[in-house]
Short mmCIF file of C-alpha atoms and ligand atoms in Angstrom, two decimals:
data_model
loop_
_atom_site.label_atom_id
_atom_site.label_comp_id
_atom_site.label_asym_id
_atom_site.label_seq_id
_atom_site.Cartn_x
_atom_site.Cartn_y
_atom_site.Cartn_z
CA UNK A 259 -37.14 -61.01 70.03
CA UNK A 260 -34.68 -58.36 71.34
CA UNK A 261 -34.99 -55.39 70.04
CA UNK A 262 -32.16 -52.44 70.94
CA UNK A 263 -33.10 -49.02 70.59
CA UNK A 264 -30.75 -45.86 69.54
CA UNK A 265 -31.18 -42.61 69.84
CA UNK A 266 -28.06 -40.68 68.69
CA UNK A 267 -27.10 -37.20 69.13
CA UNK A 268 -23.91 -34.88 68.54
CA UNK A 269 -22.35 -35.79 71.55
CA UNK A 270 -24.48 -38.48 73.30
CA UNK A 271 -26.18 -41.84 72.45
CA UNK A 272 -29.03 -42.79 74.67
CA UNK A 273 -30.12 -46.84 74.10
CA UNK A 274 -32.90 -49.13 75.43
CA UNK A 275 -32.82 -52.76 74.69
CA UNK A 276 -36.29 -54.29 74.80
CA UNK A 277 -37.62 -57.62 75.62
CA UNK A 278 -40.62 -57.58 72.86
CA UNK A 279 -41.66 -60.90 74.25
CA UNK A 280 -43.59 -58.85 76.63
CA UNK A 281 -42.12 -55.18 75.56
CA UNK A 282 -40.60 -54.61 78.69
CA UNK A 283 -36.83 -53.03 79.26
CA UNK A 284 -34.19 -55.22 79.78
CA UNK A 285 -31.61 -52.16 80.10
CA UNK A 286 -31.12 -48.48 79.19
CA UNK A 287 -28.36 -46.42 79.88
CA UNK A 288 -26.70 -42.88 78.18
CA UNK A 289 -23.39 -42.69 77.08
CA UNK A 290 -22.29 -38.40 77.48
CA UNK A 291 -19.84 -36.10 75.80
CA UNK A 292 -18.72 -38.60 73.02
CA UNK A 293 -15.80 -36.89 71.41
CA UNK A 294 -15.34 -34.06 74.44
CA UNK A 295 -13.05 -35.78 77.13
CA UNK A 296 -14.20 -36.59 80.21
CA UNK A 297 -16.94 -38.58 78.07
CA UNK A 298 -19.50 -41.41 80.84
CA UNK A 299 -21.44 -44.55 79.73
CA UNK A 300 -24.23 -44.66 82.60
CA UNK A 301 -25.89 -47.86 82.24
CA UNK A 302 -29.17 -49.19 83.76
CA UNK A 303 -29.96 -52.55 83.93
CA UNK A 304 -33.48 -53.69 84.66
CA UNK A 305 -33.56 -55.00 88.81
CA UNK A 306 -29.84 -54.44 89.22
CA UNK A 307 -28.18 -51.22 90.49
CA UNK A 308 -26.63 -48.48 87.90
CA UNK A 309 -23.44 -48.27 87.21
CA UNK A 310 -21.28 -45.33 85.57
CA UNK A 311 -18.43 -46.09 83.73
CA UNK A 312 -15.84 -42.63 82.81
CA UNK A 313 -13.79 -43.50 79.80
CA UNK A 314 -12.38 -41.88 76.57
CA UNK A 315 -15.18 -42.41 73.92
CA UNK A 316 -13.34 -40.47 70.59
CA UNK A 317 -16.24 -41.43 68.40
CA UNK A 318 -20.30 -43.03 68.31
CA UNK A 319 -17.97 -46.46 67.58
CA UNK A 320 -16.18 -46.74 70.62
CA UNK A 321 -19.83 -45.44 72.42
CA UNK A 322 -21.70 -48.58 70.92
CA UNK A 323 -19.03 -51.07 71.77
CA UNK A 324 -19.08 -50.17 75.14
CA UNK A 325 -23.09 -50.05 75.37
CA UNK A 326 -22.80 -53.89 73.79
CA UNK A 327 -20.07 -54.64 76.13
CA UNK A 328 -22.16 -53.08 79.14
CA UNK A 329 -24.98 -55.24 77.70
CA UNK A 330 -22.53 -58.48 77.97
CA UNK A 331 -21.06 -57.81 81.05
CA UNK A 332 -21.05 -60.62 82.97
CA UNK A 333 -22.26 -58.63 86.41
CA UNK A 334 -24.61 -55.91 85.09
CA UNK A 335 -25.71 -57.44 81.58
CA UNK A 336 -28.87 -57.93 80.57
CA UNK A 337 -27.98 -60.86 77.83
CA UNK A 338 -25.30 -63.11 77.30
CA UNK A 339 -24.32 -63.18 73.68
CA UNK A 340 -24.27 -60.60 70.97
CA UNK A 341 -26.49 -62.19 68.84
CA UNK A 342 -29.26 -62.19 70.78
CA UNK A 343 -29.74 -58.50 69.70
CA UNK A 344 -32.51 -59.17 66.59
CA UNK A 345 -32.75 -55.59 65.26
CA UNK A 346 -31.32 -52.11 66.15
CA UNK A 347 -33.97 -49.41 65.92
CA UNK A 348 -32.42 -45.67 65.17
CA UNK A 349 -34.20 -42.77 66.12
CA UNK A 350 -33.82 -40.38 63.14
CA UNK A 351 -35.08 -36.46 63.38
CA UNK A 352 -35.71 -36.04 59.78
CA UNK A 353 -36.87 -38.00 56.63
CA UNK A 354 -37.96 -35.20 54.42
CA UNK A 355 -40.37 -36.07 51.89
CA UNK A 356 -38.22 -39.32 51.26
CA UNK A 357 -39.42 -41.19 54.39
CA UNK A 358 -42.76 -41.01 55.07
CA UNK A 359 -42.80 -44.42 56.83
CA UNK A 360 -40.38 -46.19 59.28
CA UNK A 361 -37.58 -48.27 57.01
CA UNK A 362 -35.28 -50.87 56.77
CA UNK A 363 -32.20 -49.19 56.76
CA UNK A 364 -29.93 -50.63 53.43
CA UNK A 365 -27.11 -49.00 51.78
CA UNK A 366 -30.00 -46.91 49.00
CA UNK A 367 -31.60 -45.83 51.91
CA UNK A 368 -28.37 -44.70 53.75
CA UNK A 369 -27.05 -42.58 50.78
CA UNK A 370 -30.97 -41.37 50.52
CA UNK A 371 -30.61 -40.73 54.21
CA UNK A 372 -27.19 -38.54 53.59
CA UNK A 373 -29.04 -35.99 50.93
CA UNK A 374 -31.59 -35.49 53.94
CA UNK A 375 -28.62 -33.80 56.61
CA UNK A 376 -28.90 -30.76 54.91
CA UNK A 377 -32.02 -30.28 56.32
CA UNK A 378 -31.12 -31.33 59.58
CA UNK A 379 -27.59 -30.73 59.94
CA UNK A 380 -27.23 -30.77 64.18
CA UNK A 381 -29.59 -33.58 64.04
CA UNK A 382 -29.27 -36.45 61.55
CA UNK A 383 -25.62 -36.59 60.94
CA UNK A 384 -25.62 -37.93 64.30
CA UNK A 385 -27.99 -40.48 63.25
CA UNK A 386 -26.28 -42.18 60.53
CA UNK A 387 -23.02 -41.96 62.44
CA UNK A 388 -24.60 -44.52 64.89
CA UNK A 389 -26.44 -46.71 61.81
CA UNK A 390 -22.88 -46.90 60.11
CA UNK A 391 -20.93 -47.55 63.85
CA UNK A 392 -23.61 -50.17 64.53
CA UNK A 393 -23.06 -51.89 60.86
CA UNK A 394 -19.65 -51.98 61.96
CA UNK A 395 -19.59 -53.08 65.49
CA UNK A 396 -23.08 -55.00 65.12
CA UNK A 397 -23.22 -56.96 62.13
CA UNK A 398 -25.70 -58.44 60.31
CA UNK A 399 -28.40 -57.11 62.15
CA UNK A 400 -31.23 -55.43 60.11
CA UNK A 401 -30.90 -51.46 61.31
CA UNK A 402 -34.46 -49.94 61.33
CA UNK A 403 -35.18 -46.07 60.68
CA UNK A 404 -38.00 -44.10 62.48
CA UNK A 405 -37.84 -40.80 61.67
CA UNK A 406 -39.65 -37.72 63.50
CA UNK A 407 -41.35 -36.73 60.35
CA UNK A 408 -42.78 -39.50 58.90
CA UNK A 409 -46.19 -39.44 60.45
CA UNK A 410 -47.21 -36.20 59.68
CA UNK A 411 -46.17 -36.89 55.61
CA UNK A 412 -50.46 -37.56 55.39
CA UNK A 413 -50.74 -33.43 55.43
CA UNK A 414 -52.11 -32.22 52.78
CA UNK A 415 -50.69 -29.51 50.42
CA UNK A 416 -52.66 -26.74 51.83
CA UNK A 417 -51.32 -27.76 54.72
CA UNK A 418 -47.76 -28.06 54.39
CA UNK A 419 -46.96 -25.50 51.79
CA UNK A 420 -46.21 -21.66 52.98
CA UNK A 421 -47.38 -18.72 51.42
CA UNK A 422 -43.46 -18.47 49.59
CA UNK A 423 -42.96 -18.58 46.15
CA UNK A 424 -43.31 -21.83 45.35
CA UNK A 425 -39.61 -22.40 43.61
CA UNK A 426 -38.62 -22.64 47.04
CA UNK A 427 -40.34 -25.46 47.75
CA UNK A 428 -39.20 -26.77 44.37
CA UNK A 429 -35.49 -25.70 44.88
CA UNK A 430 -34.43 -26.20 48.76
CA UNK A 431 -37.61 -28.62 49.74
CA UNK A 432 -39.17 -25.14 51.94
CA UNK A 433 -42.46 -26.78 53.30
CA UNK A 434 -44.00 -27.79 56.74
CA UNK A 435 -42.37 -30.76 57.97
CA UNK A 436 -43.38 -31.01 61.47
CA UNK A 437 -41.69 -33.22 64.41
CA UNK A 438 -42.43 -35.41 67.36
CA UNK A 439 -44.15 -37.67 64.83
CA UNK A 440 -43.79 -40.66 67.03
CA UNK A 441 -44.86 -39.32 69.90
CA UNK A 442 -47.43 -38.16 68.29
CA UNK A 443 -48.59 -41.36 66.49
CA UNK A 444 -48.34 -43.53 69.92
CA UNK A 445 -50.33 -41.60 71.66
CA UNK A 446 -53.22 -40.95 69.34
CA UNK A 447 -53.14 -44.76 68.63
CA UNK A 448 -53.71 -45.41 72.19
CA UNK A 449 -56.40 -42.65 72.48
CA UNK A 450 -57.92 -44.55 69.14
CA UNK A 451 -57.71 -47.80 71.30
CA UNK A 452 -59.15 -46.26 74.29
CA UNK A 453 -61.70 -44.60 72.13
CA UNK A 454 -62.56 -47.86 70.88
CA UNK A 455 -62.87 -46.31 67.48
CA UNK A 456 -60.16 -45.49 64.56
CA UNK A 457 -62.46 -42.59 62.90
CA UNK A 458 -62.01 -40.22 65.39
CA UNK A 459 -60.42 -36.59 65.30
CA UNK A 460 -57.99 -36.27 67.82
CA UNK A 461 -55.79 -33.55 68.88
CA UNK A 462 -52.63 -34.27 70.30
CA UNK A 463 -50.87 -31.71 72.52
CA UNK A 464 -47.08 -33.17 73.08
CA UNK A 465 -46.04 -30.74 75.34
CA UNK A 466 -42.64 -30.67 76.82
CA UNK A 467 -39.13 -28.94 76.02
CA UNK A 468 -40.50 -28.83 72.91
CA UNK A 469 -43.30 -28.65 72.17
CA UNK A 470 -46.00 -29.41 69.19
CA UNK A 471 -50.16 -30.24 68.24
CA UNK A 472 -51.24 -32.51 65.52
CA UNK A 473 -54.71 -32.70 64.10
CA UNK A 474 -55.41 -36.30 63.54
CA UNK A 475 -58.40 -37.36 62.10
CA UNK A 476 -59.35 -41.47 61.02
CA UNK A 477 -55.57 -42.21 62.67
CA UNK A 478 -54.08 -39.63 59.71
CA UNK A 479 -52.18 -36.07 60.85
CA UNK A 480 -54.18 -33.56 58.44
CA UNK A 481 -51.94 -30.61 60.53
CA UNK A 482 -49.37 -29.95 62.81
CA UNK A 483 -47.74 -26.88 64.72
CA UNK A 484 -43.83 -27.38 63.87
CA UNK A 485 -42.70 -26.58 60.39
CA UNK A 486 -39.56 -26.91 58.50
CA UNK A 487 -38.09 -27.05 61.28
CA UNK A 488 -38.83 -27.41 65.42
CA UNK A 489 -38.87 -23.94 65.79
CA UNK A 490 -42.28 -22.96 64.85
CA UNK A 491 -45.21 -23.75 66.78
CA UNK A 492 -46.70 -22.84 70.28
CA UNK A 493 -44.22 -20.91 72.80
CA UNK A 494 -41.68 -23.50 74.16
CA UNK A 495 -39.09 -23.40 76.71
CA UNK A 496 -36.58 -21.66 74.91
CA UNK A 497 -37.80 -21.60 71.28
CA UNK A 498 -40.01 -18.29 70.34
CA UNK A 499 -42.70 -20.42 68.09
CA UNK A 500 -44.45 -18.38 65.64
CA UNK A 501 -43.41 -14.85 65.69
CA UNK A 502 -43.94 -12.17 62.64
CA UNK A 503 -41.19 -13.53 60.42
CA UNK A 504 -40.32 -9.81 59.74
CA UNK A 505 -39.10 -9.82 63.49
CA UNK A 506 -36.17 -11.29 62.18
CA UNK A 507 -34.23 -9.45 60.03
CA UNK A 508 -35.15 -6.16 62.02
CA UNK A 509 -33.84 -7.33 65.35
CA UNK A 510 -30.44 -8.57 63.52
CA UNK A 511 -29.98 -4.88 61.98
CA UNK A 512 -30.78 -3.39 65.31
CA UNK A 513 -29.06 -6.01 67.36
CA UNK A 514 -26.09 -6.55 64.61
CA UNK A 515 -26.67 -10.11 64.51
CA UNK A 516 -25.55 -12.53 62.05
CA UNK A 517 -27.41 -15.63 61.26
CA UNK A 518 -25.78 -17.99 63.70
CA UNK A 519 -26.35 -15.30 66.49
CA UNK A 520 -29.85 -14.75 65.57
CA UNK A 521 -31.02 -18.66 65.33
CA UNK A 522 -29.44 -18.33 69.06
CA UNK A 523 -31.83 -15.75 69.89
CA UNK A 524 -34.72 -17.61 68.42
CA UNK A 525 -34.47 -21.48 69.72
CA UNK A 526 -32.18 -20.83 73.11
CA UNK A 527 -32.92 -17.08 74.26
CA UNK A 528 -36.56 -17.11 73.60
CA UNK A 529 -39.92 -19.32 74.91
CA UNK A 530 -41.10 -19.21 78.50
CA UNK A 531 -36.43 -18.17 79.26
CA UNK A 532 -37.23 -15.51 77.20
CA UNK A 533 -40.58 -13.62 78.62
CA UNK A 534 -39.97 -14.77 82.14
CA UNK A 535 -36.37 -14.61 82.41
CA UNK A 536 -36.61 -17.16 85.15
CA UNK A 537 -36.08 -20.34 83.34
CA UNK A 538 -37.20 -22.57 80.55
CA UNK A 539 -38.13 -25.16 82.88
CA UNK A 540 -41.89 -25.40 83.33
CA UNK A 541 -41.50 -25.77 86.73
CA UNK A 542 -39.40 -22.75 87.78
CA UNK A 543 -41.70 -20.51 85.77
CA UNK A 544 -44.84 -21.80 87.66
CA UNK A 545 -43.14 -21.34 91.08
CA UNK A 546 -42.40 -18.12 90.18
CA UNK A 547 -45.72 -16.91 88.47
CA UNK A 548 -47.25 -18.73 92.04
CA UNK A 549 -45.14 -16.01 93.62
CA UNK A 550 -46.06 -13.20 91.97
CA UNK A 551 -43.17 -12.90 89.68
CA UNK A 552 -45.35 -11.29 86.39
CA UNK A 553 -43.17 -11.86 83.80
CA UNK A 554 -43.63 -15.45 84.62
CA UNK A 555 -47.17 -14.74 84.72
CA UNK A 556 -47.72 -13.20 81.34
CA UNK A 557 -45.20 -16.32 80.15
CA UNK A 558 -47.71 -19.05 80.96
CA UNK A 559 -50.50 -16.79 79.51
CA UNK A 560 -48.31 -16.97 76.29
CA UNK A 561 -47.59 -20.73 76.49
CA UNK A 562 -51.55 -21.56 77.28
CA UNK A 563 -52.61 -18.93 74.86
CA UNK A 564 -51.21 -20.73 71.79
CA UNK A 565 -51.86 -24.19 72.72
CA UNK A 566 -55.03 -23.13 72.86
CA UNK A 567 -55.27 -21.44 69.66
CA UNK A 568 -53.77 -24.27 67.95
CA UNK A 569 -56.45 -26.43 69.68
CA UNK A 570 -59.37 -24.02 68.54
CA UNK A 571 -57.66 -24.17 64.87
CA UNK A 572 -57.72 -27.69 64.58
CA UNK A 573 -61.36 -28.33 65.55
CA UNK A 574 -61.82 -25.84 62.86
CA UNK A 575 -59.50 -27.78 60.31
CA UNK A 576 -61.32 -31.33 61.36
CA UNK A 577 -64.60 -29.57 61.32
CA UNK A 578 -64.95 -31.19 64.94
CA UNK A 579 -62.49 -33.02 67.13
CA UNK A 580 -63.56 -36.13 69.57
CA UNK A 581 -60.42 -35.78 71.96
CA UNK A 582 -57.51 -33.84 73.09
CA UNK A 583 -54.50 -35.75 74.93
CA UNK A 584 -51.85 -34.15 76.64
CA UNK A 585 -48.30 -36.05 76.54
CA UNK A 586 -45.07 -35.25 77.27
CA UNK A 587 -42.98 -33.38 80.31
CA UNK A 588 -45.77 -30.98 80.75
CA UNK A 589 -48.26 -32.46 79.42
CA UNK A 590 -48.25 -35.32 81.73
CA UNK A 591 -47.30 -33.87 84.95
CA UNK A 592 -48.97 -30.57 85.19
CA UNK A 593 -51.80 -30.24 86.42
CA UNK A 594 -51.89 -26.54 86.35
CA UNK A 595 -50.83 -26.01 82.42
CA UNK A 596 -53.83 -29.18 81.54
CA UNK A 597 -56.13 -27.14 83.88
CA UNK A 598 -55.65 -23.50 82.36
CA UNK A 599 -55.64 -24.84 78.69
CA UNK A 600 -59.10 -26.40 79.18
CA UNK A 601 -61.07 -24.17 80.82
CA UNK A 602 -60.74 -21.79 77.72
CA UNK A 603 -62.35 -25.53 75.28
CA UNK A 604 -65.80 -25.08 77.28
CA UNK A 605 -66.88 -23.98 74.22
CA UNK A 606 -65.86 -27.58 72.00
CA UNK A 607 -67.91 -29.67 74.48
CA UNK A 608 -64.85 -29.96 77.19
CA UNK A 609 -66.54 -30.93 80.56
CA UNK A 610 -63.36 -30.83 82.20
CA UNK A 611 -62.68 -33.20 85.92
CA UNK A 612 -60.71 -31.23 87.96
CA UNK A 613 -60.27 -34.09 90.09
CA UNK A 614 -59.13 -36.78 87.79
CA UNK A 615 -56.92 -34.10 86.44
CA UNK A 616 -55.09 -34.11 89.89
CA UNK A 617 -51.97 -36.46 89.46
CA UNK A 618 -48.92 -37.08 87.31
CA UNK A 619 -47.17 -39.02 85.06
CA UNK A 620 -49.80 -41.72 84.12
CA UNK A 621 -52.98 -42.46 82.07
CA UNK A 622 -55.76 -40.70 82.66
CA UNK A 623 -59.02 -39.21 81.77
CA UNK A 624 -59.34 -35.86 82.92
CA UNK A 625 -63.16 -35.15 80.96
CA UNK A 626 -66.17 -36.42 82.60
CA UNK A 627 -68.05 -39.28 81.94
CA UNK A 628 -70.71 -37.35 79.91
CA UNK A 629 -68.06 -34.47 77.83
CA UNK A 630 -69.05 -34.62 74.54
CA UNK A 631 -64.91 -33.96 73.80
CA UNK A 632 -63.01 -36.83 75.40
CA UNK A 633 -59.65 -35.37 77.09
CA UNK A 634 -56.99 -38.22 78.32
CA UNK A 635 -53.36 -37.61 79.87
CA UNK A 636 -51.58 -40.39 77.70
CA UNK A 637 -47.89 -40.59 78.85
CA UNK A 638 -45.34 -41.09 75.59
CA UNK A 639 -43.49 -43.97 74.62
CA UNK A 640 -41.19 -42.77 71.63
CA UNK A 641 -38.58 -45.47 72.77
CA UNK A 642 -41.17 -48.89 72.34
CA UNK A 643 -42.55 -46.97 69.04
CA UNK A 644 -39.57 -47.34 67.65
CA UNK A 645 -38.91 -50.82 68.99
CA UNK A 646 -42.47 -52.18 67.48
CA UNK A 647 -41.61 -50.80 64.33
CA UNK A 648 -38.33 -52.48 64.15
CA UNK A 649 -39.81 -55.22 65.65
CA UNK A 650 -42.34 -55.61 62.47
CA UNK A 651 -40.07 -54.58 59.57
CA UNK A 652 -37.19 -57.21 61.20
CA UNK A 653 -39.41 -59.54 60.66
CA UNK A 654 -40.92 -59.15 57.44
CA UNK A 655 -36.85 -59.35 56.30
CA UNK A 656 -36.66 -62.67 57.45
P1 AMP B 213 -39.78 -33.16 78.14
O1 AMP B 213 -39.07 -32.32 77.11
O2 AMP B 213 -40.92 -33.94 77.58
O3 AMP B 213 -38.84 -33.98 78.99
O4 AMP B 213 -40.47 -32.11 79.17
C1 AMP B 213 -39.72 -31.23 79.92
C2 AMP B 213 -40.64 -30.18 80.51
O5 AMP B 213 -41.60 -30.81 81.37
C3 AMP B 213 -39.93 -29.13 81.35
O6 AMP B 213 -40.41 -27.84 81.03
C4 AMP B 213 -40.36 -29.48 82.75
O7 AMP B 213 -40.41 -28.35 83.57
C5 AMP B 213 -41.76 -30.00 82.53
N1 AMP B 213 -42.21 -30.74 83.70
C6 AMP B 213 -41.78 -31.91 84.18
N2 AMP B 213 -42.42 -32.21 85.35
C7 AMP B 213 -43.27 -31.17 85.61
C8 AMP B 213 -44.19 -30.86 86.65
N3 AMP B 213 -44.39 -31.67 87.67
N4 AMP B 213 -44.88 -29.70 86.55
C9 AMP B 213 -44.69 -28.85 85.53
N5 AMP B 213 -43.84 -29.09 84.53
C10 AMP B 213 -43.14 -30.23 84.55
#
């Protein structure tokens, strides 16, 4: 079964198409600046070289006929007929309370789908501009939702509801959401796998751009750091995380900001940009704390400091956790940020291994063979989530 992946955004469409045979990636490829002139299809085929194609692409239409024609092409395609394509998978930011599960995606759940954008308006219009180009350009292939926010529907009330009067959760659906949902739920599946058990408590520390923890205990999130919306959270490369909320509306009377200029200031102005003023790259700020820059400094004091909190919160929730993973940009490649965040979780049972801790990118266990907390590096797969999801519900439509 082929299975092809979509991820859409404003301006861009990124697409994997997978072998599930043995899951691996037959081709993947990006198409930029749909809509903006000067718009690029870059498409990788599996064993064959790249190859970029510049082209006018007005609309997420034109994008997925040329990604299907890319996948046809008779030199750097990956299949040879259309209808080899079983299932298209979309990645979708936000399913509200509607979607609390990955979905065949029919015309009810399409006009569901629409009420949704309002909570995500840069984010799933996108979205169901590529389900209704691929209905068009793809037909009669089941189209699969997996939204963001589904796995972490198992919170409970406490846990989702803020301290607001509660019409607005009533009125304008005002509750914790929280995102990175599939990354979220592959890794702690594979940490359940590797545990060998499906009862455990797990924290999972997705750490990137953005960046998010979820408490999951007996493979169910009981917590998580983002809210109604990606903003909230731990400090992230340009988005503040939790602040005092009544930071807001002083800094726009001070600042004369209007709502649009003040969202700037708190998801692109703010995070490790913000404190260090070098960059919101991980990387840059490192190099630059390493060199005795100490705004950088006190920035990675910020970023480790609320990881860790959120860590230390969620034992508490769980009343115990059995592992942490790391996942994600940072998460999986540095060892410095894995290193600084666990030497403050002595106090859980963390016998942290400095050595095993030393590398990148892959899976690892970075706890010794005796730590009564478990801690693994667990590199994300958001992309074959999706695909094994579409995988299963194309098949139970057969
Ligand atoms: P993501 O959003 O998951 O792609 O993660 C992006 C983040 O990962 C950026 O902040 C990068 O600086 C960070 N990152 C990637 N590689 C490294 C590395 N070797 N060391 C530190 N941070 C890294």
């Amino acid at each position: 079964m082929k299975i092809l992946v979509l991820n859409c955004g404003s301006s861009s469409l990124k697409y994997q198409l997978f072998n599930m045979d043995d899951e691996s990636v037959m081709a993947k490829g990006l198409v930029e600046k749909i809509g903006l002139g000067d718009s690029e299809l870059t498409h990788q085929p599996q064993g064959k070289d790249k190859i970029k194609i510049s082209a006018d692409i007005p609309n997420h239409g034109v994008a997925i006929e040329m990604v299907v024609a890319a996948l046809l092409d008779k030199e750097h395609g990956v299949i040879s007929d259309m209808r080899e394509i079983d299932a298209v998978g979309h990645r979708i930011v936000h399913g509200a309370q509607m979607f609390s599960a990955s979905c065949i995606i029919d015309d009810k759940a399409l006009a569901d789908l629409e009420t949704v954008s309002e909570l995500a308006p840069l984010h799933n219009p996108p979205s169901i501009l590529g389900i209704r180009a691929c209905c068009e350009k793809i037909p009669g292939v089941p189209m699969v939702g997996v939204f963001d926010t589904a796995f972490h529907q198992t919170m409970p009330a406490a846990n989702y509801l803020y301290g607001l009067p509660y019409e607005y959760y009533e009125k304008y659906k005002i509750r914790r959401y929280g995102f990175h949902g599939t990354s979220h739920r592959f890794v702690s599946a594979r940490c359940a796998e590797l545990l060998g058990r499906n009862d455990a408590k797990i924290i999972t520390c997705h750490l990137g751009n953005g960046s998010s923890l979820s408490a999951v205990d007996h493979g169910k999130v009981v917590d998580t750091s983002m809210g109604f919306t990606p903003l909230a959270g731990v400090l992230m490369g340009t988005r503040s995380g939790d602040i005092d909320p009544a930071i807001v509306t002083y800094v726009m009377e001070k600042e004369g900001l209007d709502t649009a200029a003040m969202n700037a200031v708190l998801n692109k102005k703010s995070g490790l940009l913000g404190i260090s003023g070098v960059s919101s790259d991980m990387r840059y700020v490192e190099e630059a704390a390493d060199q005795g820059n100490e705004r950088a400094k006190i920035a990675l004091e910020v970023f480790r400091k609320t990881v860790v909190s959120f860590i230390g919160a969620y034992a508490a929730e769980m009343n115990g956790v059995d592992a942490i993973v790391f996942t994600a940009g940072i998460g999986e490649n540095s060892a410095l940020e894995r290193a600084a965040i666990c030497a403050n979780l002595t106090y859980l049972g963390v016998d942290f291994d400095a050595a095993a801790n030393d590398c990148r990118g892959k899976e690892v266990e970075i706890s010794k063979p005796d730590s009564k907390v478990r801690v693994f590096v667990i590199p994300t797969n958001e992309e074959l989530m999706i695909a094994r999801d579409t995988k299963a519900l194309a098949e139970s439509v057969k």
